[in-house]
């Protein structure tokens, strides 16, 4: 059953190959067949070479070589020696060159497929709906792209090498069979018995360990991510031993299983080497007995050379088959990710959006894992140029509402209109993608990449396409220019991982500059200043006051005073729009 499952999984992966990869696979298979044919001819020519060396008084006849050379080399003895020797040299050079070329082509092909698959998996993850990412642990995603995809590529590469080694082994055995049927048959039976015995045991071990490794890898990665991501808390609370101990537990288990797999794979080499030496000794006795005490050196030497060529191929067959068994569950995980891949179209249209308002009509939302609505029949409008506040306790639904405005979540019921266009209609994907261009989100934890001001403000735009004049203008509008100009490297100063070299207020200003660079019409400040001190928060909102009217602001906040700059404040309670307040009514509202 395992055999069928593995090859079925491999066939399914081929469905995700690009057209050019499929053509390259056909070319690779053709190379393998040609290579096998040359190995067959080389083995047959080996017998002729040893025969002219050991029986100079007899002209050698080789039925297999007759098919390729006819009777051209059955001339005088000297001509035969030169012909056989020269032909043998040419065949060895061609065969060796073909195997090297085939190895290089197969290796590069496997890695190119690896890039294709990693990109496809990354695309699949990025194209999932926001709900998917809420429930998905990032360590699972990274584990899939870094480990499970690599494991799948190892399986595909192993399959190529398995086919190559099988073809070569069969061609060598076929050549030996044309020399002596009985010895070849007995050798095949004995070697197959050894393989079957080892494989019966190892198959169970490999499949079990494969399943366990797929489950263990994300845990190891999780403790690395959490330990480094919360390094301040780790140092402050002396949690180093906690993370080290957990990492060590999973890493040790992983490596123990990998070591067991490696031992089983490596042991076959020594078993086969010893077995083939015993087989050669048996062969000497067999030939000696059947030739009345005379050992046919040419046949014996040919079988010895064949064994020397056959042994690496057989070891490769076992090793590659073992790889396939070990990577079974990584293949399953990879195919599950590919099966979720969505072909999303990000086409936008040249359309003048948001001339009047955003309106909500009987808006409801329920999370897939919940039985209750988090938003209940909301009906209200936000007008262009307004500064709207949204207030409510944790769990009231205000963040969910904001995520619907940003189209990260799709309403369970109801509609959202921008002017007269229903954004979430299935036929309106072009409008939805165009609407997203109008939005910019400023959360509490701003994402800052480990690069400079330019790349962080023009986030996601290729460096060569950045408009430096615009970068400087939006930095000035965000009141960030004086700080940047005072730095030695100015706009090309590295900000550190997560903006570690910046204050909270500076990170918020970068987010606002980023929004201005993108020409966003609506800026959503989602608890953006809740972690800032009062002085810095006032500076940020003085900046918002200057931009107010030119842009539309939606401000989500806990602090009542924060919303004093708003034109209207929506109070959300238990998913309902409880009240719409004016700034002078805030004194009657409590957090």
PDB file of C-alpha atoms in Angstrom, residues 13-28 109 113:
ATOM      1  CA  UNK A  13       2.917  16.647  -7.846  1.00  0.00           C
ATOM      2  CA  UNK A  14       3.574  16.415 -11.596  1.00  0.00           C
ATOM      3  CA  UNK A  15       0.206  18.131 -12.144  1.00  0.00           C
ATOM      4  CA  UNK A  16       1.734  21.282 -10.647  1.00  0.00           C
ATOM      5  CA  UNK A  17       4.770  21.309 -12.952  1.00  0.00           C
ATOM      6  CA  UNK A  18       5.071  24.115 -15.447  1.00  0.00           C
ATOM      7  CA  UNK A  19       4.920  23.131 -19.121  1.00  0.00           C
ATOM      8  CA  UNK A  20       8.644  23.686 -19.645  1.00  0.00           C
ATOM      9  CA  UNK A  21       9.448  21.502 -16.611  1.00  0.00           C
ATOM     10  CA  UNK A  22       7.392  18.679 -18.111  1.00  0.00           C
ATOM     11  CA  UNK A  23       9.350  18.982 -21.360  1.00  0.00           C
ATOM     12  CA  UNK A  24      12.588  18.938 -19.378  1.00  0.00           C
ATOM     13  CA  UNK A  25      11.390  15.793 -17.600  1.00  0.00           C
ATOM     14  CA  UNK A  26      10.809  14.089 -20.954  1.00  0.00           C
ATOM     15  CA  UNK A  27      14.294  15.122 -22.071  1.00  0.00           C
ATOM     16  CA  UNK A  28      15.741  13.837 -18.795  1.00  0.00           C
ATOM     17  CA  UNK A 109      16.126  20.369 -12.742  1.00  0.00           C
ATOM     18  CA  UNK A 113      11.365  22.586  -9.533  1.00  0.00           C
TER      19      UNK A 113
END
